[in-house]
Short mmCIF file of C-alpha atoms in Angstrom, two decimals:
data_model
loop_
_atom_site.label_atom_id
_atom_site.label_comp_id
_atom_site.label_asym_id
_atom_site.label_seq_id
_atom_site.Cartn_x
_atom_site.Cartn_y
_atom_site.Cartn_z
CA UNK A 17 -116.20 -135.48 -206.65
CA UNK A 18 -115.77 -132.67 -209.16
CA UNK A 19 -113.78 -130.61 -206.66
CA UNK A 20 -111.44 -133.55 -206.06
CA UNK A 21 -110.92 -134.02 -209.79
CA UNK A 22 -110.19 -130.33 -210.23
CA UNK A 23 -107.65 -130.49 -207.40
CA UNK A 24 -105.97 -133.49 -208.94
CA UNK A 25 -105.90 -131.98 -212.41
CA UNK A 26 -104.30 -128.80 -211.07
CA UNK A 27 -101.40 -130.81 -209.59
CA UNK A 28 -100.77 -133.22 -212.46
CA UNK A 29 -97.35 -132.63 -214.00
CA UNK A 30 -96.06 -134.20 -217.18
CA UNK A 31 -92.32 -134.92 -217.27
CA UNK A 32 -90.67 -136.98 -220.01
CA UNK A 33 -94.03 -138.40 -221.05
CA UNK A 34 -94.91 -139.48 -217.51
CA UNK A 35 -97.67 -137.96 -215.42
CA UNK A 36 -96.62 -137.10 -211.89
CA UNK A 37 -98.64 -136.40 -208.77
CA UNK A 38 -97.55 -135.39 -205.27
CA UNK A 39 -97.48 -138.35 -202.95
CA UNK A 40 -100.23 -137.00 -200.68
CA UNK A 41 -102.65 -136.69 -203.64
CA UNK A 42 -102.12 -140.22 -204.86
CA UNK A 43 -104.38 -141.52 -202.11
CA UNK A 44 -107.05 -139.06 -203.17
CA UNK A 45 -106.70 -140.19 -206.79
CA UNK A 46 -107.02 -143.86 -205.95
CA UNK A 47 -109.86 -143.36 -203.47
CA UNK A 48 -111.82 -141.05 -205.80
CA UNK A 49 -111.61 -143.16 -208.93
CA UNK A 50 -111.28 -146.43 -207.01
CA UNK A 51 -107.86 -147.14 -208.48
CA UNK A 52 -108.87 -146.68 -212.09
CA UNK A 53 -105.95 -145.57 -214.30
CA UNK A 54 -103.78 -145.28 -211.21
CA UNK A 55 -100.89 -146.99 -212.97
CA UNK A 56 -100.46 -144.07 -215.37
CA UNK A 57 -99.20 -141.75 -212.62
CA UNK A 58 -95.94 -141.61 -210.71
CA UNK A 59 -96.45 -140.59 -207.10
CA UNK A 60 -93.44 -138.62 -205.83
CA UNK A 61 -92.55 -136.80 -202.64
CA UNK A 62 -92.01 -133.07 -202.54
CA UNK A 63 -88.45 -131.84 -203.01
CA UNK A 64 -86.48 -130.84 -199.90
CA UNK A 65 -86.80 -127.22 -198.84
CA UNK A 66 -84.80 -125.01 -196.52
CA UNK A 67 -85.44 -126.17 -192.98
CA UNK A 68 -84.49 -124.52 -189.72
CA UNK A 69 -81.72 -127.05 -189.21
CA UNK A 70 -80.31 -126.47 -192.70
CA UNK A 71 -80.44 -122.71 -192.20
CA UNK A 72 -78.60 -123.01 -188.89
CA UNK A 73 -75.97 -125.22 -190.50
CA UNK A 74 -75.51 -122.70 -193.32
CA UNK A 75 -75.02 -119.86 -190.82
CA UNK A 76 -72.52 -121.85 -188.74
CA UNK A 77 -70.52 -122.82 -191.82
CA UNK A 78 -70.56 -119.23 -193.05
CA UNK A 79 -69.24 -117.95 -189.71
CA UNK A 80 -66.52 -120.60 -189.71
CA UNK A 81 -65.61 -119.65 -193.28
CA UNK A 82 -65.30 -115.97 -192.37
CA UNK A 83 -63.11 -116.65 -189.34
CA UNK A 84 -60.96 -119.12 -191.28
CA UNK A 85 -60.53 -116.76 -194.21
CA UNK A 86 -59.52 -113.85 -191.98
CA UNK A 87 -57.07 -116.00 -190.00
CA UNK A 88 -55.39 -117.49 -193.06
CA UNK A 89 -55.37 -114.17 -194.92
CA UNK A 90 -53.64 -112.46 -191.98
CA UNK A 91 -51.14 -115.32 -191.83
CA UNK A 92 -50.33 -114.88 -195.53
CA UNK A 93 -49.93 -111.11 -195.11
CA UNK A 94 -47.71 -111.55 -192.06
CA UNK A 95 -45.44 -114.06 -193.78
CA UNK A 96 -45.24 -112.05 -197.02
CA UNK A 97 -44.39 -108.86 -195.11
CA UNK A 98 -41.75 -110.64 -193.07
CA UNK A 99 -40.26 -112.19 -196.22
CA UNK A 100 -40.02 -108.85 -198.00
CA UNK A 101 -38.31 -107.34 -194.98
CA UNK A 102 -35.73 -110.10 -194.89
CA UNK A 103 -35.04 -109.73 -198.60
CA UNK A 104 -34.42 -106.01 -198.19
CA UNK A 105 -31.89 -106.80 -195.48
CA UNK A 106 -30.41 -109.58 -197.65
CA UNK A 107 -31.45 -112.23 -195.19
CA UNK A 108 -32.77 -115.68 -195.83
CA UNK A 109 -36.22 -117.13 -196.09
CA UNK A 110 -36.61 -120.48 -194.36
CA UNK A 111 -38.61 -123.45 -195.61
CA UNK A 112 -40.91 -123.60 -192.64
CA UNK A 113 -42.23 -120.10 -193.38
CA UNK A 114 -42.64 -120.96 -197.05
CA UNK A 115 -44.54 -124.10 -196.13
CA UNK A 116 -46.74 -122.25 -193.66
CA UNK A 117 -47.48 -119.76 -196.43
CA UNK A 118 -48.61 -122.54 -198.77
CA UNK A 119 -50.53 -124.21 -195.95
CA UNK A 120 -52.44 -120.96 -195.46
CA UNK A 121 -53.10 -120.77 -199.21
CA UNK A 122 -54.44 -124.33 -199.23
CA UNK A 123 -56.58 -123.56 -196.18
CA UNK A 124 -58.01 -120.57 -198.04
CA UNK A 125 -59.03 -123.02 -200.78
CA UNK A 126 -60.62 -125.27 -198.14
CA UNK A 127 -62.40 -122.24 -196.71
CA UNK A 128 -63.80 -121.15 -200.06
CA UNK A 129 -64.74 -124.49 -201.60
CA UNK A 130 -65.54 -126.59 -198.51
CA UNK A 131 -66.83 -124.24 -195.83
CA UNK A 132 -68.23 -121.31 -197.82
CA UNK A 133 -69.30 -123.52 -200.72
CA UNK A 134 -71.14 -125.95 -198.47
CA UNK A 135 -72.73 -123.03 -196.60
CA UNK A 136 -74.18 -121.66 -199.83
CA UNK A 137 -75.28 -125.13 -200.94
CA UNK A 138 -76.99 -125.77 -197.59
CA UNK A 139 -78.91 -122.54 -197.97
CA UNK A 140 -80.07 -123.18 -201.55
CA UNK A 141 -80.70 -126.89 -200.78
CA UNK A 142 -80.62 -127.83 -204.49
CA UNK A 143 -77.71 -127.49 -206.92
CA UNK A 144 -78.41 -124.60 -209.27
CA UNK A 145 -75.05 -124.02 -210.98
CA UNK A 146 -75.10 -126.62 -213.75
CA UNK A 147 -73.21 -129.81 -214.54
CA UNK A 148 -69.82 -128.23 -215.36
CA UNK A 149 -69.79 -126.22 -212.15
CA UNK A 150 -70.71 -129.37 -210.23
CA UNK A 151 -67.65 -131.22 -211.52
CA UNK A 152 -65.29 -128.27 -211.00
CA UNK A 153 -66.62 -127.58 -207.52
CA UNK A 154 -66.12 -131.17 -206.36
CA UNK A 155 -62.69 -131.26 -208.00
CA UNK A 156 -61.55 -128.11 -206.19
CA UNK A 157 -62.90 -129.41 -202.90
CA UNK A 158 -60.80 -132.55 -203.14
CA UNK A 159 -57.77 -130.62 -204.44
CA UNK A 160 -57.83 -128.21 -201.50
CA UNK A 161 -58.09 -131.03 -198.96
CA UNK A 162 -55.23 -132.97 -200.57
CA UNK A 163 -53.04 -129.86 -200.77
CA UNK A 164 -53.62 -128.92 -197.13
CA UNK A 165 -52.74 -132.44 -195.98
CA UNK A 166 -49.65 -132.79 -198.18
CA UNK A 167 -48.32 -129.39 -197.08
CA UNK A 168 -48.73 -130.47 -193.48
CA UNK A 169 -46.66 -133.56 -194.25
CA UNK A 170 -43.94 -131.42 -195.85
CA UNK A 171 -43.76 -129.33 -192.68
CA UNK A 172 -43.26 -132.49 -190.64
CA UNK A 173 -40.50 -133.72 -192.94
CA UNK A 174 -38.82 -130.30 -192.91
CA UNK A 175 -38.78 -130.30 -189.09
CA UNK A 176 -37.30 -133.79 -189.09
CA UNK A 177 -34.50 -132.87 -191.52
CA UNK A 178 -33.72 -129.60 -189.74
CA UNK A 179 -33.38 -131.31 -186.36
CA UNK A 180 -31.79 -134.64 -187.27
CA UNK A 181 -29.62 -133.59 -190.23
CA UNK A 182 -28.86 -129.86 -189.82
CA UNK A 183 -25.92 -129.95 -192.23
CA UNK A 184 -27.92 -131.84 -194.83
CA UNK A 185 -30.78 -129.35 -194.40
CA UNK A 186 -28.59 -126.62 -195.87
CA UNK A 187 -28.03 -128.55 -199.11
CA UNK A 188 -31.73 -129.46 -199.22
CA UNK A 189 -32.72 -125.79 -199.34
CA UNK A 190 -32.75 -125.68 -203.14
CA UNK A 191 -35.17 -128.60 -203.29
CA UNK A 192 -37.81 -126.89 -201.16
CA UNK A 193 -39.65 -125.30 -204.08
CA UNK A 194 -39.65 -128.61 -205.94
CA UNK A 195 -41.37 -130.34 -203.03
CA UNK A 196 -44.02 -127.62 -202.87
CA UNK A 197 -44.66 -127.86 -206.61
CA UNK A 198 -44.82 -131.63 -206.26
CA UNK A 199 -47.51 -131.29 -203.59
CA UNK A 200 -49.60 -129.11 -205.91
CA UNK A 201 -49.17 -131.44 -208.88
CA UNK A 202 -49.95 -134.56 -206.85
CA UNK A 203 -53.06 -132.92 -205.42
CA UNK A 204 -54.24 -131.98 -208.90
CA UNK A 205 -53.70 -135.52 -210.19
CA UNK A 206 -55.34 -137.33 -207.28
CA UNK A 207 -58.41 -135.10 -207.56
CA UNK A 208 -59.12 -135.99 -211.21
CA UNK A 209 -61.62 -138.79 -210.38
CA UNK A 210 -63.94 -136.13 -208.96
CA UNK A 211 -64.39 -134.75 -212.48
CA UNK A 212 -65.63 -138.12 -213.65
CA UNK A 213 -67.80 -139.50 -210.90
CA UNK A 214 -69.73 -136.34 -209.96
CA UNK A 215 -72.46 -134.93 -212.18
CA UNK A 216 -75.68 -132.97 -211.97
CA UNK A 217 -78.74 -135.18 -211.67
CA UNK A 218 -82.49 -134.61 -211.32
CA UNK A 219 -83.91 -136.00 -208.09
CA UNK A 220 -87.04 -138.21 -207.92
CA UNK A 221 -89.30 -135.48 -206.58
CA UNK A 222 -92.52 -133.85 -207.63
CA UNK A 223 -90.80 -130.49 -208.14
CA UNK A 224 -87.82 -129.95 -210.41
CA UNK A 225 -84.89 -130.64 -208.10
CA UNK A 226 -81.25 -131.02 -209.14
CA UNK A 227 -78.27 -132.12 -207.12
CA UNK A 228 -74.54 -132.65 -207.63
CA UNK A 229 -74.16 -136.36 -206.89
CA UNK A 230 -72.40 -139.59 -207.84
CA UNK A 231 -75.72 -141.39 -208.31
CA UNK A 232 -75.71 -143.58 -211.41
CA UNK A 233 -71.95 -143.64 -211.91
CA UNK A 234 -71.12 -146.72 -209.85
CA UNK A 235 -72.56 -149.95 -211.18
CA UNK A 236 -71.40 -152.13 -208.27
CA UNK A 237 -71.00 -151.34 -204.55
CA UNK A 238 -67.35 -152.41 -204.54
CA UNK A 239 -66.46 -149.64 -207.00
CA UNK A 240 -67.51 -146.89 -204.61
CA UNK A 241 -65.84 -148.71 -201.73
CA UNK A 242 -62.60 -148.95 -203.71
CA UNK A 243 -62.52 -145.21 -204.43
CA UNK A 244 -63.40 -144.37 -200.83
CA UNK A 245 -60.62 -146.61 -199.56
CA UNK A 246 -58.16 -145.05 -202.00
CA UNK A 247 -59.05 -141.54 -200.80
CA UNK A 248 -58.88 -142.69 -197.18
CA UNK A 249 -55.35 -144.06 -197.61
CA UNK A 250 -53.98 -141.16 -199.67
CA UNK A 251 -55.52 -138.34 -197.65
CA UNK A 252 -55.42 -139.73 -194.12
CA UNK A 253 -53.64 -143.01 -193.36
CA UNK A 254 -50.46 -142.46 -195.37
CA UNK A 255 -50.00 -138.78 -194.36
CA UNK A 256 -50.72 -139.68 -190.73
CA UNK A 257 -48.14 -142.48 -190.82
CA UNK A 258 -45.51 -140.12 -192.27
CA UNK A 259 -46.33 -137.42 -189.74
CA UNK A 260 -46.15 -139.78 -186.78
CA UNK A 261 -42.91 -141.40 -188.00
CA UNK A 262 -41.18 -138.09 -188.71
CA UNK A 263 -42.18 -136.49 -185.43
CA UNK A 264 -41.34 -139.56 -183.36
CA UNK A 265 -37.88 -139.52 -184.95
CA UNK A 266 -37.67 -135.78 -184.24
CA UNK A 267 -38.61 -136.29 -180.60
CA UNK A 268 -36.02 -139.06 -180.21
CA UNK A 269 -33.35 -136.80 -181.70
CA UNK A 270 -34.32 -133.94 -179.42
CA UNK A 271 -34.15 -136.27 -176.43
CA UNK A 272 -30.63 -137.31 -177.42
CA UNK A 273 -29.56 -133.73 -177.97
CA UNK A 274 -31.03 -132.71 -174.62
CA UNK A 275 -28.80 -135.18 -172.80
CA UNK A 276 -25.78 -134.05 -174.77
CA UNK A 277 -26.65 -130.40 -174.20
CA UNK A 278 -26.83 -130.89 -170.43
CA UNK A 279 -23.49 -132.67 -170.33
CA UNK A 280 -21.89 -130.01 -172.54
CA UNK A 281 -23.33 -127.27 -170.32
CA UNK A 282 -21.87 -128.89 -167.21
CA UNK A 283 -18.49 -129.24 -168.92
CA UNK A 284 -18.57 -125.58 -169.96
CA UNK A 285 -19.25 -124.54 -166.38
CA UNK A 286 -16.31 -126.56 -165.10
CA UNK A 287 -13.87 -125.52 -167.79
CA UNK A 288 -14.93 -121.87 -167.87
CA UNK A 289 -15.52 -121.90 -171.63
CA UNK A 290 -16.76 -118.86 -173.50
CA UNK A 291 -20.23 -117.70 -172.43
CA UNK A 292 -21.02 -116.79 -176.04
CA UNK A 293 -20.35 -120.36 -177.14
CA UNK A 294 -22.66 -121.66 -174.44
CA UNK A 295 -25.45 -119.25 -175.44
CA UNK A 296 -25.08 -120.28 -179.05
CA UNK A 297 -25.61 -123.94 -178.24
CA UNK A 298 -28.47 -123.10 -175.92
CA UNK A 299 -30.29 -121.28 -178.73
CA UNK A 300 -29.85 -124.28 -181.03
CA UNK A 301 -31.24 -126.45 -178.28
CA UNK A 302 -34.22 -124.13 -177.79
CA UNK A 303 -35.00 -124.22 -181.52
CA UNK A 304 -35.02 -128.00 -181.43
CA UNK A 305 -37.23 -128.05 -178.35
CA UNK A 306 -39.73 -125.86 -180.19
CA UNK A 307 -40.02 -128.61 -182.79
CA UNK A 308 -40.80 -131.04 -179.97
CA UNK A 309 -43.68 -128.89 -178.73
CA UNK A 310 -45.18 -128.12 -182.13
CA UNK A 311 -44.96 -131.79 -183.15
CA UNK A 312 -47.40 -132.77 -180.42
CA UNK A 313 -49.85 -130.04 -181.45
CA UNK A 314 -49.60 -130.84 -185.17
CA UNK A 315 -50.23 -134.56 -184.82
CA UNK A 316 -52.94 -134.06 -182.20
CA UNK A 317 -54.81 -131.51 -184.34
CA UNK A 318 -54.61 -133.69 -187.44
CA UNK A 319 -55.91 -136.74 -185.55
CA UNK A 320 -58.64 -134.89 -183.65
CA UNK A 321 -60.04 -133.10 -186.70
CA UNK A 322 -59.76 -135.80 -189.35
CA UNK A 323 -60.25 -139.10 -187.50
CA UNK A 324 -64.01 -138.60 -186.95
CA UNK A 325 -64.42 -137.56 -190.58
CA UNK A 326 -62.79 -140.64 -192.08
CA UNK A 327 -64.07 -143.01 -189.43
CA UNK A 328 -67.58 -141.91 -190.30
CA UNK A 329 -66.82 -142.28 -194.02
CA UNK A 330 -65.64 -145.87 -193.57
CA UNK A 331 -68.55 -146.75 -191.28
CA UNK A 332 -71.17 -145.49 -193.70
CA UNK A 333 -69.45 -147.00 -196.71
CA UNK A 334 -68.91 -150.52 -195.41
CA UNK A 335 -71.38 -150.95 -192.52
CA UNK A 336 -74.35 -148.90 -193.81
CA UNK A 337 -75.68 -147.85 -190.39
CA UNK A 338 -78.55 -145.83 -191.83
CA UNK A 339 -80.81 -146.45 -188.86
CA UNK A 340 -78.25 -145.92 -186.14
CA UNK A 341 -77.07 -142.41 -186.95
CA UNK A 342 -79.08 -139.46 -188.15
CA UNK A 343 -78.29 -137.55 -191.32
CA UNK A 344 -77.64 -134.36 -189.37
CA UNK A 345 -75.01 -136.08 -187.24
CA UNK A 346 -73.31 -137.35 -190.38
CA UNK A 347 -73.10 -133.85 -191.85
CA UNK A 348 -71.88 -132.37 -188.57
CA UNK A 349 -69.01 -134.85 -188.38
CA UNK A 350 -68.11 -134.40 -192.05
CA UNK A 351 -67.93 -130.61 -191.72
CA UNK A 352 -65.92 -130.93 -188.50
CA UNK A 353 -62.96 -132.27 -190.46
CA UNK A 354 -63.06 -129.35 -192.86
CA UNK A 355 -62.87 -126.91 -189.94
CA UNK A 356 -59.21 -127.87 -189.49
CA UNK A 357 -58.41 -124.99 -191.85
CA UNK A 358 -59.71 -122.66 -189.14
CA UNK A 359 -57.36 -124.08 -186.51
CA UNK A 360 -54.15 -124.20 -188.57
CA UNK A 361 -53.54 -120.41 -188.51
CA UNK A 362 -53.79 -120.48 -184.72
CA UNK A 363 -51.34 -123.36 -184.36
CA UNK A 364 -48.67 -122.15 -186.74
CA UNK A 365 -49.18 -118.51 -185.90
CA UNK A 366 -48.61 -119.25 -182.22
CA UNK A 367 -45.44 -121.25 -182.81
CA UNK A 368 -43.83 -119.51 -185.79
CA UNK A 369 -45.18 -116.01 -186.29
CA UNK A 370 -45.23 -114.78 -182.69
CA UNK A 371 -42.39 -112.46 -181.79
CA UNK A 372 -41.24 -112.10 -178.17
CA UNK A 373 -41.21 -108.59 -176.76
CA UNK A 374 -37.91 -106.82 -176.88
CA UNK A 375 -36.21 -106.43 -173.52
CA UNK A 376 -33.55 -104.00 -172.48
CA UNK A 377 -32.13 -106.31 -169.87
CA UNK A 378 -28.54 -107.44 -170.00
CA UNK A 379 -29.66 -111.04 -170.42
CA UNK A 380 -31.75 -110.17 -173.48
CA UNK A 381 -28.89 -108.26 -175.07
CA UNK A 382 -26.55 -111.17 -174.53
CA UNK A 383 -29.08 -113.51 -176.16
CA UNK A 384 -29.47 -111.25 -179.19
CA UNK A 385 -25.70 -110.92 -179.48
CA UNK A 386 -25.17 -114.64 -179.21
CA UNK A 387 -27.84 -115.41 -181.77
CA UNK A 388 -26.43 -112.89 -184.23
CA UNK A 389 -23.11 -114.67 -183.94
CA UNK A 390 -24.85 -118.00 -184.42
CA UNK A 391 -26.52 -116.77 -187.60
CA UNK A 392 -23.30 -115.43 -189.12
CA UNK A 393 -21.46 -118.64 -188.44
CA UNK A 394 -24.23 -121.11 -189.18
CA UNK A 395 -22.83 -122.54 -192.41
CA UNK A 396 -19.61 -121.70 -194.22
CA UNK A 397 -17.78 -119.65 -191.57
CA UNK A 398 -18.04 -122.53 -189.15
CA UNK A 399 -20.21 -123.40 -186.19
CA UNK A 400 -20.76 -125.97 -183.53
CA UNK A 401 -23.76 -128.05 -184.44
CA UNK A 402 -25.47 -131.21 -183.33
CA UNK A 403 -25.49 -134.25 -185.55
CA UNK A 404 -28.87 -135.71 -184.67
CA UNK A 405 -28.05 -139.17 -185.93
CA UNK A 406 -25.03 -139.61 -183.68
CA UNK A 407 -25.78 -137.12 -180.90
CA UNK A 408 -22.23 -135.65 -181.09
CA UNK A 409 -21.14 -132.04 -181.27
CA UNK A 410 -18.83 -131.11 -184.12
CA UNK A 411 -16.93 -127.89 -184.68
CA UNK A 412 -15.89 -126.56 -188.08
CA UNK A 413 -13.18 -124.07 -188.89
CA UNK A 414 -13.64 -120.35 -188.69
CA UNK A 415 -14.69 -119.73 -185.07
CA UNK A 416 -15.37 -116.04 -184.55
CA UNK A 417 -14.29 -114.09 -181.51
CA UNK A 418 -16.43 -111.95 -179.24
CA UNK A 419 -14.70 -108.81 -180.52
CA UNK A 420 -15.93 -109.53 -184.03
CA UNK A 421 -19.44 -109.93 -182.71
CA UNK A 422 -19.38 -106.45 -181.25
CA UNK A 423 -17.92 -104.93 -184.43
CA UNK A 424 -20.56 -106.24 -186.84
CA UNK A 425 -23.99 -104.64 -186.75
CA UNK A 426 -26.92 -107.04 -186.92
CA UNK A 427 -30.66 -106.37 -186.59
CA UNK A 428 -32.40 -107.68 -183.51
CA UNK A 429 -34.17 -110.96 -184.12
CA UNK A 430 -36.44 -113.32 -182.32
CA UNK A 431 -34.61 -116.23 -180.80
CA UNK A 432 -36.31 -118.87 -182.92
CA UNK A 433 -35.67 -117.41 -186.39
CA UNK A 434 -33.94 -119.56 -189.04
CA UNK A 435 -30.28 -119.34 -189.98
CA UNK A 436 -29.54 -116.87 -192.81
CA UNK A 437 -28.13 -119.43 -195.24
CA UNK A 438 -30.84 -122.00 -194.68
CA UNK A 439 -33.43 -120.97 -197.23
CA UNK A 440 -35.53 -124.10 -196.90
CA UNK A 441 -35.16 -125.28 -193.36
CA UNK A 442 -34.91 -123.73 -189.97
CA UNK A 443 -33.31 -125.13 -186.91
#
């Protein structure tokens, strides 16, 4: 009896004028004193501690964060180095490379605040950084996810404009920076609710345990559902609709240009037209076909990585399947969407930053020569280009001869680089 009382007294904690006992000792208290004064104690469970599963999750997230950071950092370095080289040679900087640069920057934010941040939080279990850090952390998480998604949408729109309206893409070059700034500003604005709804709160546990949660902010279930639906539409449904629409239109345009290209090629063979002119159109066609291939990868990656995340969010918000799915499965699916930042450097690096090996063959030299001519005559000096909307070839004044091509020195380039005067779009 005395030993039981001593054990109970050693575990009694007073918090805000309330006496607290661990849940497992409440039975001992009631059975020892036969329920006397039992109402003066709150019986609480122990706070969560680092489990083997949580430790494994923290390690996996940390590894993903390291790989993602290295991949995006190398992408940024590669683009910045390439840009500086072009500026020294007084060459242009296309929009797609600028957008990939900002996509990598946004993915670095996702890596730091979503992957690395969640890895550290999983390891510590509780939130130990204070209320202000809680709000800022959740704000930056949402900002990075919005920015990554919006930049992806800008890339899709840029590909659509470059393929369907190549002439209009030249005049749109000056607006590229404005669109990027708009993506940053919109992401900052849409993330503001995170500063309001998240706060540090003490959990109902025997030990002192704090978490960064929304608990206590919503007074009605529909309020949380409304905010979740708003985030779902702005971060997934609307961007996905724009991506699909822009890339479907791009694919249709490429299909039309492919038919026209084949007919033009056959006509050139029959009429014996200049080989340089044929190579120039072929390179334009190849650039457009690259947009066709990358469009499939972009949309597929976005759907594969984010659909499970938002499907799970909607299911748990509106259907409340607490008994059907485990908490660990929920977390695994939620973190799966964030891992998209790890895949983006691979996708865009493979399609935009890879350089084909130089070849000394006659065919390779002819391709380089033809593309140099294409670059010098891409805008004001005149060129043959494809109007995506009508599927017709047009020719402007100022056609250069093959002799001029041989007289002007031009650095060797990869065959899919942007035109020199198109600062914010590439064919």
